Tab-separated table of C-alpha atoms in Angstrom:
chain	number	residue	atom	x	y	z
M	1	UNK	CA	-0.454	181.256	-26.831
M	2	UNK	CA	2.755	182.587	-27.385
M	3	UNK	CA	4.547	182.127	-30.527
M	4	UNK	CA	7.863	181.663	-31.963
M	5	UNK	CA	9.787	184.746	-30.862
M	6	UNK	CA	7.698	184.184	-27.254
M	7	UNK	CA	5.113	187.356	-27.862
M	8	UNK	CA	1.822	186.419	-25.768
M	9	UNK	CA	-0.950	186.652	-28.885
M	10	UNK	CA	-4.213	185.554	-29.561
M	11	UNK	CA	-4.733	183.009	-32.036
M	12	UNK	CA	-7.263	183.217	-34.745
M	13	UNK	CA	-9.839	179.639	-34.026
M	14	UNK	CA	-12.340	178.025	-35.976
M	15	UNK	CA	-14.350	175.879	-35.364
M	16	UNK	CA	-15.710	172.437	-37.852
M	17	UNK	CA	-18.141	170.232	-37.530
M	18	UNK	CA	-22.079	169.979	-36.457
M	19	UNK	CA	-23.923	171.823	-34.213
M	20	UNK	CA	-21.584	172.785	-32.028
M	21	UNK	CA	-21.688	172.670	-27.917
M	22	UNK	CA	-23.367	176.539	-26.935
M	23	UNK	CA	-19.910	176.855	-24.973
M	24	UNK	CA	-18.037	176.665	-28.197
M	25	UNK	CA	-20.215	179.063	-31.301
M	26	UNK	CA	-18.352	181.372	-31.024
M	27	UNK	CA	-15.391	179.678	-33.178
M	28	UNK	CA	-17.470	178.060	-34.678
M	29	UNK	CA	-17.139	178.053	-38.485
M	30	UNK	CA	-20.789	178.623	-39.520
M	31	UNK	CA	-21.796	181.327	-37.492
M	32	UNK	CA	-18.182	183.719	-38.259
M	33	UNK	CA	-19.918	182.687	-42.149
M	34	UNK	CA	-23.474	185.176	-41.597
M	35	UNK	CA	-21.531	188.580	-41.195
M	36	UNK	CA	-20.315	187.289	-44.844
M	37	UNK	CA	-23.101	185.883	-46.345
M	38	UNK	CA	-24.832	188.809	-45.231
M	39	UNK	CA	-22.914	191.165	-46.810
M	40	UNK	CA	-23.485	188.714	-49.896
M	41	UNK	CA	-26.612	191.103	-49.788
M	42	UNK	CA	-29.251	188.082	-50.974
M	43	UNK	CA	-32.459	188.335	-50.564
M	44	UNK	CA	-34.434	186.935	-47.958
M	45	UNK	CA	-35.751	184.317	-49.205
M	46	UNK	CA	-33.275	183.703	-51.799
M	47	UNK	CA	-30.659	182.823	-48.802
M	48	UNK	CA	-32.700	180.443	-47.215
M	49	UNK	CA	-33.564	178.185	-50.309
M	50	UNK	CA	-30.057	178.331	-50.774
M	51	UNK	CA	-29.168	177.154	-47.643
M	52	UNK	CA	-31.795	174.823	-46.994
M	53	UNK	CA	-30.758	172.924	-50.107
M	54	UNK	CA	-27.322	172.837	-49.831
M	55	UNK	CA	-26.616	171.993	-46.953
M	56	UNK	CA	-28.765	168.888	-47.097
M	57	UNK	CA	-26.652	167.144	-49.874
M	58	UNK	CA	-24.187	168.670	-47.363
M	59	UNK	CA	-25.876	166.969	-43.711
M	60	UNK	CA	-25.128	170.045	-42.089
M	61	UNK	CA	-28.496	170.582	-40.473
M	62	UNK	CA	-27.123	173.192	-37.710
M	63	UNK	CA	-26.448	176.035	-40.798
M	64	UNK	CA	-30.409	174.550	-41.399
M	65	UNK	CA	-31.638	176.056	-38.237
M	66	UNK	CA	-29.029	179.628	-37.841
M	67	UNK	CA	-30.204	180.532	-41.478
M	68	UNK	CA	-33.491	179.471	-40.492
M	69	UNK	CA	-33.428	182.223	-37.692
M	70	UNK	CA	-31.817	184.725	-39.860
M	71	UNK	CA	-33.625	184.369	-42.713
M	72	UNK	CA	-37.538	183.808	-41.946
M	73	UNK	CA	-38.892	181.929	-45.194
M	74	UNK	CA	-41.388	183.769	-46.110
M	75	UNK	CA	-45.388	182.099	-47.138
M	76	UNK	CA	-44.576	180.893	-51.243
M	77	UNK	CA	-41.824	179.296	-49.721
M	78	UNK	CA	-42.388	176.201	-52.360
M	79	UNK	CA	-42.771	178.445	-55.059
M	80	UNK	CA	-39.641	180.082	-54.486
M	81	UNK	CA	-38.020	177.521	-53.388
M	82	UNK	CA	-39.385	175.627	-56.807
M	83	UNK	CA	-37.945	178.290	-59.651
M	84	UNK	CA	-34.832	179.450	-58.159
M	85	UNK	CA	-32.375	176.204	-58.737
M	86	UNK	CA	-29.724	178.491	-60.413
M	87	UNK	CA	-29.221	180.676	-58.103
M	88	UNK	CA	-29.347	177.785	-55.829
M	89	UNK	CA	-25.880	176.351	-57.037
M	90	UNK	CA	-24.850	179.450	-57.820
M	91	UNK	CA	-25.115	180.647	-54.305
M	92	UNK	CA	-24.026	177.399	-52.469
M	93	UNK	CA	-20.464	177.947	-54.266
M	94	UNK	CA	-20.627	181.160	-52.813
M	95	UNK	CA	-20.908	180.213	-49.648
M	96	UNK	CA	-18.784	176.865	-49.873
M	97	UNK	CA	-15.314	180.036	-50.842
M	98	UNK	CA	-17.028	181.715	-47.638
M	99	UNK	CA	-16.129	178.708	-45.419
M	100	UNK	CA	-12.471	178.464	-47.380
M	101	UNK	CA	-11.597	181.853	-46.337
M	102	UNK	CA	-12.451	181.595	-42.736
M	103	UNK	CA	-10.493	178.697	-42.184
M	104	UNK	CA	-7.298	180.148	-44.555
M	105	UNK	CA	-7.325	182.687	-42.320
M	106	UNK	CA	-7.502	180.524	-38.970
M	107	UNK	CA	-3.860	179.461	-37.193
M	108	UNK	CA	-5.722	177.204	-35.446
M	109	UNK	CA	-8.397	174.708	-36.420
M	110	UNK	CA	-10.474	172.731	-34.353
M	111	UNK	CA	-12.545	169.195	-35.655
M	112	UNK	CA	-13.477	166.098	-35.250
M	113	UNK	CA	-11.053	162.863	-36.472
M	114	UNK	CA	-13.854	162.105	-38.665
M	115	UNK	CA	-14.406	165.500	-39.823
M	116	UNK	CA	-10.992	166.328	-40.443
M	117	UNK	CA	-11.373	164.390	-43.641
M	118	UNK	CA	-13.781	166.226	-45.400
M	119	UNK	CA	-13.554	168.252	-48.068
M	120	UNK	CA	-13.675	171.822	-46.682
M	121	UNK	CA	-9.692	171.145	-45.457
M	122	UNK	CA	-8.680	169.200	-48.627
M	123	UNK	CA	-10.223	172.339	-50.180
M	124	UNK	CA	-7.287	174.466	-48.314
M	125	UNK	CA	-5.097	176.447	-49.506
M	126	UNK	CA	-1.858	175.658	-47.280
M	127	UNK	CA	-1.643	172.219	-45.210
M	128	UNK	CA	-0.903	173.189	-41.124
M	129	UNK	CA	2.625	172.748	-39.761
M	130	UNK	CA	1.725	170.512	-37.115
M	131	UNK	CA	-1.506	168.040	-36.164
M	132	UNK	CA	-1.997	167.073	-32.469
M	133	UNK	CA	-4.494	164.568	-31.776
M	134	UNK	CA	-6.292	164.157	-28.756
M	135	UNK	CA	-7.516	161.250	-26.878
M	136	UNK	CA	-5.796	159.633	-29.178
M	137	UNK	CA	-5.627	156.061	-27.199
M	138	UNK	CA	-9.499	156.252	-28.079
M	139	UNK	CA	-10.012	156.216	-31.460
M	140	UNK	CA	-9.210	153.567	-34.282
M	141	UNK	CA	-6.226	153.857	-36.285
M	142	UNK	CA	-8.038	154.561	-39.267
M	143	UNK	CA	-9.757	157.282	-37.891
M	144	UNK	CA	-6.621	158.227	-37.025
M	145	UNK	CA	-5.162	158.340	-40.339
M	146	UNK	CA	-7.875	160.826	-41.865
M	147	UNK	CA	-6.191	163.930	-40.390
M	148	UNK	CA	-2.461	163.195	-41.555
M	149	UNK	CA	-3.429	162.516	-44.756
M	150	UNK	CA	-3.139	165.683	-46.455
M	151	UNK	CA	0.654	165.575	-44.656
M	152	UNK	CA	2.275	167.462	-41.631
M	153	UNK	CA	5.621	168.351	-40.240
M	154	UNK	CA	4.669	167.028	-36.948
M	155	UNK	CA	2.710	164.587	-35.532
M	156	UNK	CA	0.930	165.035	-30.877
M	157	UNK	CA	-0.426	161.829	-30.377
M	158	UNK	CA	-1.849	162.689	-26.185
M	159	UNK	CA	-4.203	159.821	-25.152
M	160	UNK	CA	-4.329	157.492	-21.973
M	161	UNK	CA	-3.377	154.312	-22.345
M	162	UNK	CA	-5.246	153.096	-18.742
M	163	UNK	CA	-8.263	155.147	-19.973
M	164	UNK	CA	-11.537	153.967	-22.722
M	165	UNK	CA	-10.425	152.288	-25.742
M	166	UNK	CA	-12.538	152.775	-28.478
M	167	UNK	CA	-16.073	151.277	-28.859
M	168	UNK	CA	-15.948	148.763	-31.554
M	169	UNK	CA	-18.917	146.801	-31.998
M	170	UNK	CA	-18.091	144.228	-33.625
M	171	UNK	CA	-16.092	141.030	-31.519
M	172	UNK	CA	-14.669	139.482	-35.522
M	173	UNK	CA	-13.172	143.029	-35.576
M	174	UNK	CA	-11.995	143.277	-32.212
M	175	UNK	CA	-10.321	140.039	-31.749
M	176	UNK	CA	-8.353	141.895	-35.277
M	177	UNK	CA	-7.173	144.165	-33.171
M	178	UNK	CA	-9.591	146.685	-34.790
M	179	UNK	CA	-10.167	148.393	-31.977
M	180	UNK	CA	-6.464	148.406	-31.156
M	181	UNK	CA	-5.656	152.813	-31.487
M	182	UNK	CA	-1.972	153.566	-32.218
M	183	UNK	CA	-1.234	155.297	-29.644
M	184	UNK	CA	-0.953	151.803	-28.073
M	185	UNK	CA	0.094	150.612	-31.314
M	186	UNK	CA	3.258	152.234	-30.885
M	187	UNK	CA	3.284	151.958	-27.303
M	188	UNK	CA	4.042	147.802	-27.594
M	189	UNK	CA	6.470	148.815	-30.442
M	190	UNK	CA	8.484	150.208	-28.047
M	191	UNK	CA	8.162	153.176	-29.234
M	192	UNK	CA	9.140	155.680	-25.907
M	193	UNK	CA	6.040	157.346	-24.491
M	194	UNK	CA	6.167	160.252	-21.962
M	195	UNK	CA	4.250	160.003	-19.043
M	196	UNK	CA	3.111	163.545	-17.964
M	197	UNK	CA	2.690	163.073	-13.847
M	198	UNK	CA	1.464	166.879	-12.530
M	199	UNK	CA	-1.530	167.386	-12.561
M	200	UNK	CA	-3.070	170.188	-12.969
M	201	UNK	CA	-7.370	169.527	-13.281
M	202	UNK	CA	-8.423	167.671	-9.700
M	203	UNK	CA	-7.914	168.585	-5.894
M	204	UNK	CA	-5.876	166.137	-4.384
M	205	UNK	CA	-8.635	164.248	-2.416
M	206	UNK	CA	-9.962	163.428	-5.991
M	207	UNK	CA	-6.639	162.161	-7.713
M	208	UNK	CA	-5.219	160.003	-4.004
M	209	UNK	CA	-7.882	157.153	-4.627
M	210	UNK	CA	-6.499	156.883	-8.768
M	211	UNK	CA	-2.892	157.840	-8.388
M	212	UNK	CA	-2.425	155.615	-6.258
M	213	UNK	CA	-5.076	152.111	-7.981
M	214	UNK	CA	-4.172	153.181	-11.886
M	215	UNK	CA	-0.454	155.117	-11.958
M	216	UNK	CA	1.363	153.368	-9.665
M	217	UNK	CA	1.186	155.965	-7.564
M	218	UNK	CA	3.364	158.352	-9.496
M	219	UNK	CA	0.188	161.075	-10.695
M	220	UNK	CA	1.821	164.710	-8.795
M	221	UNK	CA	-0.467	167.540	-7.354
M	222	UNK	CA	0.696	170.833	-9.927
M	223	UNK	CA	1.696	173.247	-7.338
M	224	UNK	CA	-1.780	175.635	-6.395
M	225	UNK	CA	-3.801	173.533	-7.902
M	226	UNK	CA	-5.421	172.337	-3.893
M	227	UNK	CA	-5.667	175.908	-4.048
M	228	UNK	CA	-7.489	176.399	-7.292
M	229	UNK	CA	-9.811	173.942	-6.490
M	230	UNK	CA	-10.670	174.001	-3.650
M	231	UNK	CA	-14.207	175.262	-3.082
M	232	UNK	CA	-16.263	176.831	-0.621
M	233	UNK	CA	-19.300	173.831	-0.187
M	234	UNK	CA	-15.913	171.482	1.223
M	235	UNK	CA	-17.011	172.918	3.968
M	236	UNK	CA	-19.667	170.148	5.231
M	237	UNK	CA	-17.984	166.584	4.540
M	238	UNK	CA	-20.691	165.237	2.264
M	239	UNK	CA	-19.932	168.096	-0.419
M	240	UNK	CA	-16.472	167.460	-0.313
M	241	UNK	CA	-14.245	166.500	-3.033
M	242	UNK	CA	-14.455	162.758	-3.010
M	243	UNK	CA	-17.882	161.035	-2.003
M	244	UNK	CA	-19.921	157.383	-2.253
M	245	UNK	CA	-23.091	157.932	-1.622
M	246	UNK	CA	-23.613	154.177	-0.455
M	247	UNK	CA	-27.786	153.313	-1.879
M	248	UNK	CA	-28.105	149.867	-0.096
M	249	UNK	CA	-32.244	150.215	-0.600
M	250	UNK	CA	-31.722	151.187	-4.647
M	251	UNK	CA	-32.898	148.909	-7.234
M	252	UNK	CA	-31.739	147.382	-10.362
M	253	UNK	CA	-34.047	147.156	-13.617
M	254	UNK	CA	-34.063	147.012	-17.481
M	255	UNK	CA	-36.008	148.230	-19.063
M	256	UNK	CA	-37.720	145.875	-21.470
M	257	UNK	CA	-35.657	144.772	-24.737
M	258	UNK	CA	-33.376	147.416	-23.813
M	259	UNK	CA	-30.793	145.847	-23.171
M	260	UNK	CA	-29.188	148.606	-20.849
M	261	UNK	CA	-29.761	149.271	-17.342
M	262	UNK	CA	-32.286	152.040	-15.129
M	263	UNK	CA	-32.139	152.357	-11.518
M	264	UNK	CA	-35.171	154.922	-10.497
M	265	UNK	CA	-33.742	155.338	-6.523
M	266	UNK	CA	-30.196	156.213	-8.048
M	267	UNK	CA	-32.268	159.085	-9.817
M	268	UNK	CA	-34.321	159.992	-6.799
M	269	UNK	CA	-31.296	161.314	-4.919
M	270	UNK	CA	-29.524	162.393	-7.171
M	271	UNK	CA	-32.105	165.081	-8.222
M	272	UNK	CA	-31.907	165.164	-4.691
M	273	UNK	CA	-28.251	165.871	-5.003
M	274	UNK	CA	-28.328	168.418	-6.856
M	275	UNK	CA	-31.027	170.239	-6.089
M	276	UNK	CA	-29.429	170.747	-2.488
M	277	UNK	CA	-26.243	171.922	-4.048
M	278	UNK	CA	-28.481	174.657	-6.636
M	279	UNK	CA	-29.688	176.192	-4.141
M	280	UNK	CA	-26.820	176.808	-1.767
M	281	UNK	CA	-24.558	177.713	-4.410
M	282	UNK	CA	-26.906	178.999	-7.565
M	283	UNK	CA	-22.957	180.048	-9.809
M	284	UNK	CA	-23.550	176.063	-10.044
M	285	UNK	CA	-26.416	176.310	-12.329
M	286	UNK	CA	-24.371	175.820	-15.811
M	287	UNK	CA	-23.815	173.103	-18.542
M	288	UNK	CA	-20.552	174.730	-18.278
M	289	UNK	CA	-20.216	173.435	-14.600
M	290	UNK	CA	-21.863	170.553	-13.753
M	291	UNK	CA	-22.019	167.462	-15.191
M	292	UNK	CA	-24.428	163.852	-13.745
M	293	UNK	CA	-23.152	161.471	-15.534
M	294	UNK	CA	-23.810	157.212	-15.714
M	295	UNK	CA	-22.460	154.118	-17.692
M	296	UNK	CA	-25.590	152.694	-19.144
M	297	UNK	CA	-27.098	156.038	-21.756
M	298	UNK	CA	-31.222	154.409	-20.828
M	299	UNK	CA	-30.135	155.817	-17.242
M	300	UNK	CA	-28.643	159.438	-18.596
M	301	UNK	CA	-32.067	159.462	-21.502
M	302	UNK	CA	-34.174	158.834	-17.520
M	303	UNK	CA	-32.005	161.421	-15.731
M	304	UNK	CA	-33.094	164.182	-18.794
M	305	UNK	CA	-36.476	163.405	-19.150
M	306	UNK	CA	-36.766	163.825	-14.075
M	307	UNK	CA	-35.154	166.689	-15.102
M	308	UNK	CA	-37.665	168.119	-17.127
M	309	UNK	CA	-40.204	166.901	-15.059
M	310	UNK	CA	-38.749	167.949	-11.513
M	311	UNK	CA	-37.598	171.636	-13.044
M	312	UNK	CA	-39.368	172.730	-15.627
M	313	UNK	CA	-36.468	173.753	-18.126
M	314	UNK	CA	-33.921	171.530	-20.527
M	315	UNK	CA	-30.726	169.429	-18.470
M	316	UNK	CA	-28.347	171.065	-21.061
M	317	UNK	CA	-28.016	175.024	-19.934
M	318	UNK	CA	-27.904	174.346	-16.070
M	319	UNK	CA	-26.089	170.873	-16.277
M	320	UNK	CA	-24.590	168.810	-18.783
M	321	UNK	CA	-26.323	165.261	-18.435
M	322	UNK	CA	-23.515	161.837	-20.354
M	323	UNK	CA	-22.733	158.506	-21.100
M	324	UNK	CA	-18.827	158.467	-19.051
M	325	UNK	CA	-18.017	157.426	-22.446
M	326	UNK	CA	-19.506	160.486	-24.447
M	327	UNK	CA	-17.297	162.620	-21.118
M	328	UNK	CA	-14.095	161.037	-21.629
M	329	UNK	CA	-11.358	163.786	-21.663
M	330	UNK	CA	-13.821	166.201	-20.417
M	331	UNK	CA	-14.224	167.881	-17.096
M	332	UNK	CA	-16.557	169.909	-14.915
M	333	UNK	CA	-16.384	171.575	-11.571
M	334	UNK	CA	-18.667	168.897	-9.771
M	335	UNK	CA	-19.292	165.260	-11.765
M	336	UNK	CA	-22.039	162.693	-10.202
M	337	UNK	CA	-21.698	159.757	-10.906
M	338	UNK	CA	-25.163	157.387	-10.794
M	339	UNK	CA	-23.194	153.567	-11.223
M	340	UNK	CA	-26.442	152.053	-10.920
M	341	UNK	CA	-26.299	148.605	-10.999
M	342	UNK	CA	-27.654	146.796	-7.194
M	343	UNK	CA	-28.540	143.685	-7.194
M	344	UNK	CA	-28.373	140.729	-4.062
M	345	UNK	CA	-25.895	138.682	-6.974
M	346	UNK	CA	-25.805	140.021	-9.885
M	347	UNK	CA	-22.243	141.160	-11.058
M	348	UNK	CA	-21.863	144.761	-12.673
M	349	UNK	CA	-21.522	144.711	-16.370
M	350	UNK	CA	-19.830	146.662	-18.329
M	351	UNK	CA	-18.935	148.634	-14.582
M	352	UNK	CA	-16.333	145.950	-13.972
M	353	UNK	CA	-14.321	147.615	-16.207
M	354	UNK	CA	-11.168	149.572	-14.736
M	355	UNK	CA	-10.674	152.393	-17.856
M	356	UNK	CA	-13.737	153.706	-17.763
M	357	UNK	CA	-14.675	153.708	-13.535
M	358	UNK	CA	-11.247	155.399	-14.301
M	359	UNK	CA	-12.771	158.036	-16.619
M	360	UNK	CA	-15.748	158.594	-14.523
M	361	UNK	CA	-13.980	159.482	-10.840
M	362	UNK	CA	-11.818	161.717	-12.696
M	363	UNK	CA	-13.800	163.844	-14.279
M	364	UNK	CA	-14.188	166.439	-11.348
M	365	UNK	CA	-12.560	169.077	-10.587
M	366	UNK	CA	-13.974	169.672	-6.470
M	367	UNK	CA	-15.541	167.722	-6.574
M	368	UNK	CA	-16.883	163.688	-7.202
M	369	UNK	CA	-20.182	162.385	-5.701
M	370	UNK	CA	-20.181	158.706	-6.545
M	371	UNK	CA	-23.934	157.197	-6.143
M	372	UNK	CA	-24.545	153.365	-6.100
M	373	UNK	CA	-24.793	150.213	-4.193
M	374	UNK	CA	-21.483	149.925	-2.282
M	375	UNK	CA	-22.299	146.166	-1.515
M	376	UNK	CA	-22.665	145.047	-5.226
M	377	UNK	CA	-20.255	147.394	-6.652
M	378	UNK	CA	-17.668	145.686	-3.829
M	379	UNK	CA	-18.063	142.165	-5.150
M	380	UNK	CA	-15.780	143.674	-8.701
M	381	UNK	CA	-12.119	144.677	-7.043
M	382	UNK	CA	-11.136	147.666	-8.404
M	383	UNK	CA	-14.320	148.726	-6.992
M	384	UNK	CA	-14.018	147.598	-3.262
M	385	UNK	CA	-10.956	148.631	-3.307
M	386	UNK	CA	-13.010	152.592	-4.065
M	387	UNK	CA	-15.270	151.690	-1.016
M	388	UNK	CA	-12.463	150.503	1.378
M	389	UNK	CA	-10.740	154.086	0.227
M	390	UNK	CA	-14.283	156.453	1.441
M	391	UNK	CA	-15.114	154.479	4.833
M	392	UNK	CA	-11.492	154.934	5.819
M	393	UNK	CA	-11.098	158.851	4.342
M	394	UNK	CA	-14.708	158.806	6.521
M	395	UNK	CA	-16.579	159.978	3.119
M	396	UNK	CA	-18.794	157.118	2.469
M	397	UNK	CA	-22.100	157.976	3.570
M	398	UNK	CA	-25.293	155.736	3.716
M	399	UNK	CA	-28.505	156.768	2.217
M	400	UNK	CA	-31.409	155.457	3.359
M	401	UNK	CA	-35.624	156.417	2.636
M	402	UNK	CA	-36.715	158.958	2.053
M	403	UNK	CA	-33.940	160.647	0.215
M	404	UNK	CA	-34.959	164.801	0.875
M	405	UNK	CA	-33.761	164.014	4.250
M	406	UNK	CA	-30.132	163.227	3.855
M	407	UNK	CA	-30.037	166.646	3.198
M	408	UNK	CA	-32.011	168.648	4.590
M	409	UNK	CA	-30.487	171.311	7.088
M	410	UNK	CA	-30.287	169.492	10.546
M	411	UNK	CA	-27.947	166.933	8.460
M	412	UNK	CA	-26.243	169.624	7.158
M	413	UNK	CA	-25.327	171.674	9.867
M	414	UNK	CA	-24.052	168.500	11.701
M	415	UNK	CA	-22.044	167.798	8.252
M	416	UNK	CA	-19.766	170.687	8.536
M	417	UNK	CA	-15.992	170.085	8.549
M	418	UNK	CA	-13.998	171.843	11.531
M	419	UNK	CA	-11.202	173.870	10.138
M	420	UNK	CA	-7.727	172.764	11.907
M	421	UNK	CA	-6.644	176.594	11.344
M	422	UNK	CA	-9.559	177.317	13.377
M	423	UNK	CA	-9.511	174.418	15.574
M	424	UNK	CA	-5.556	174.731	16.798
M	425	UNK	CA	-7.124	178.852	18.258
M	426	UNK	CA	-9.948	177.303	19.410
M	427	UNK	CA	-8.209	174.833	21.658
M	428	UNK	CA	-5.170	177.280	22.359
M	429	UNK	CA	-8.033	180.005	23.444
M	430	UNK	CA	-9.320	177.644	25.706
M	431	UNK	CA	-6.112	177.073	26.906
M	432	UNK	CA	-4.828	180.375	28.206
M	433	UNK	CA	-8.694	180.405	29.432
M	434	UNK	CA	-8.073	177.775	31.651
M	435	UNK	CA	-4.218	178.731	32.676
M	436	UNK	CA	-5.557	182.218	33.377
M	437	UNK	CA	-8.840	180.890	35.352
M	438	UNK	CA	-6.030	178.799	37.477
M	439	UNK	CA	-3.716	181.451	38.139
M	440	UNK	CA	-6.472	183.497	39.841
M	441	UNK	CA	-7.840	180.646	41.593
M	442	UNK	CA	-4.289	180.442	43.156
M	443	UNK	CA	-4.473	184.176	43.935
M	444	UNK	CA	-7.366	184.398	45.528
M	445	UNK	CA	-6.041	180.628	47.390
M	446	UNK	CA	-3.068	182.571	48.285
M	447	UNK	CA	-5.042	185.889	49.925
M	448	UNK	CA	-7.207	182.995	52.003
M	449	UNK	CA	-6.169	182.006	55.404
M	450	UNK	CA	-3.976	179.037	56.132
M	451	UNK	CA	-6.733	177.697	57.992
M	452	UNK	CA	-9.718	177.634	55.548
M	453	UNK	CA	-7.600	175.264	52.066
M	454	UNK	CA	-9.155	176.662	49.680
M	455	UNK	CA	-6.044	176.626	47.805
M	456	UNK	CA	-6.449	172.892	45.610
M	457	UNK	CA	-10.815	172.534	46.509
M	458	UNK	CA	-10.246	175.851	44.459
M	459	UNK	CA	-7.610	174.087	42.329
M	460	UNK	CA	-10.041	171.685	41.035
M	461	UNK	CA	-13.422	173.406	41.258
M	462	UNK	CA	-11.897	175.704	38.214
M	463	UNK	CA	-11.193	172.850	35.775
M	464	UNK	CA	-14.570	170.839	37.319
M	465	UNK	CA	-16.458	174.025	35.734
M	466	UNK	CA	-14.182	173.465	32.519
């Protein structure tokens, strides 16, 4: 980051909100607050009692957990909680003041739209010069106004109108325009919108289809994006930048009373696929590197449960499993996309929403591995185009049971990509060897007696041997 004088510096960043992901704990407000709380010199039982009471009132269970680890309760918890009311109120104010002090020192404050309207930010000694709202096309208009309520000099709305809009449950509210974002409203009104055409996230093979299907082929790749996103596992065609695995024997089902859908066949293959990749490349065994996404919550829940059963550990540390809607704006090195829908005559529900499809296939940096029923998905125009694109590019794989046999060593060996440069060098070597052989044979023929007539036979025989 550079300042107004173009000098590099590291700004102080603070993240506010509930239960941060472990990857951003270091800049979480409540983690930054712990050393200051300890510095108050509070007794362990008092700190715990006060913090729990205060946080329950504020609905901040996360800090309760942190303090519980730092200051375990004593046996006489109930009696001391009951007899320390005045001190609780005093300490609560102290903690509030400490939080405000940390926020005042911050140069950049990261928050959700809803949390930006909290009392914490309203108590800051100064407002913000700039407000940047990411995924602005996915937010309802009233939510977008929250961070602007304290005043600012400049606002940037960043979003993608061909990705998912805000989720609005009420059809009546949606009918009257509640789902329309401020971003979309400005765009419809003719306000100038700058399209950022150069992408730096995805391997060009991933970018290819969405650029053609959704952006009129307007997307361009950054100068070194291919080098930055090419990985060792790309030497296998079935682990390339873009792959479609056709689970043609899979079947969808609907859990009773859920309104959601699951596909256990896809789950079996996804687990096998994940296991093979992390076995070959252990660096992928991280939730910061690997994600499994699906349009349906029940499929996500079942994936998490099966992951626990299969690998004996919670999924959240070694793989990020979530819904596509919840993944908008995020990215991982490798993403497996479980489509779920598989039937002979039914439709594909909200999987047909091209915006959801666009989000799902653009979360990966190096490899997006789509798992679904090709015959079912092809009933939709956009999905049909994707399946055809995979076929044309030689990256559609028909997978049958048992799924583990598809990923055995023998099959993977047959999936190895022949490097173009290496193949060219090999062809040149073969050509050189042929020329040398022909030259030697010709030389031998010249030295032989004419009547033996070995020249022609020797020449032809040499090429036959090759």
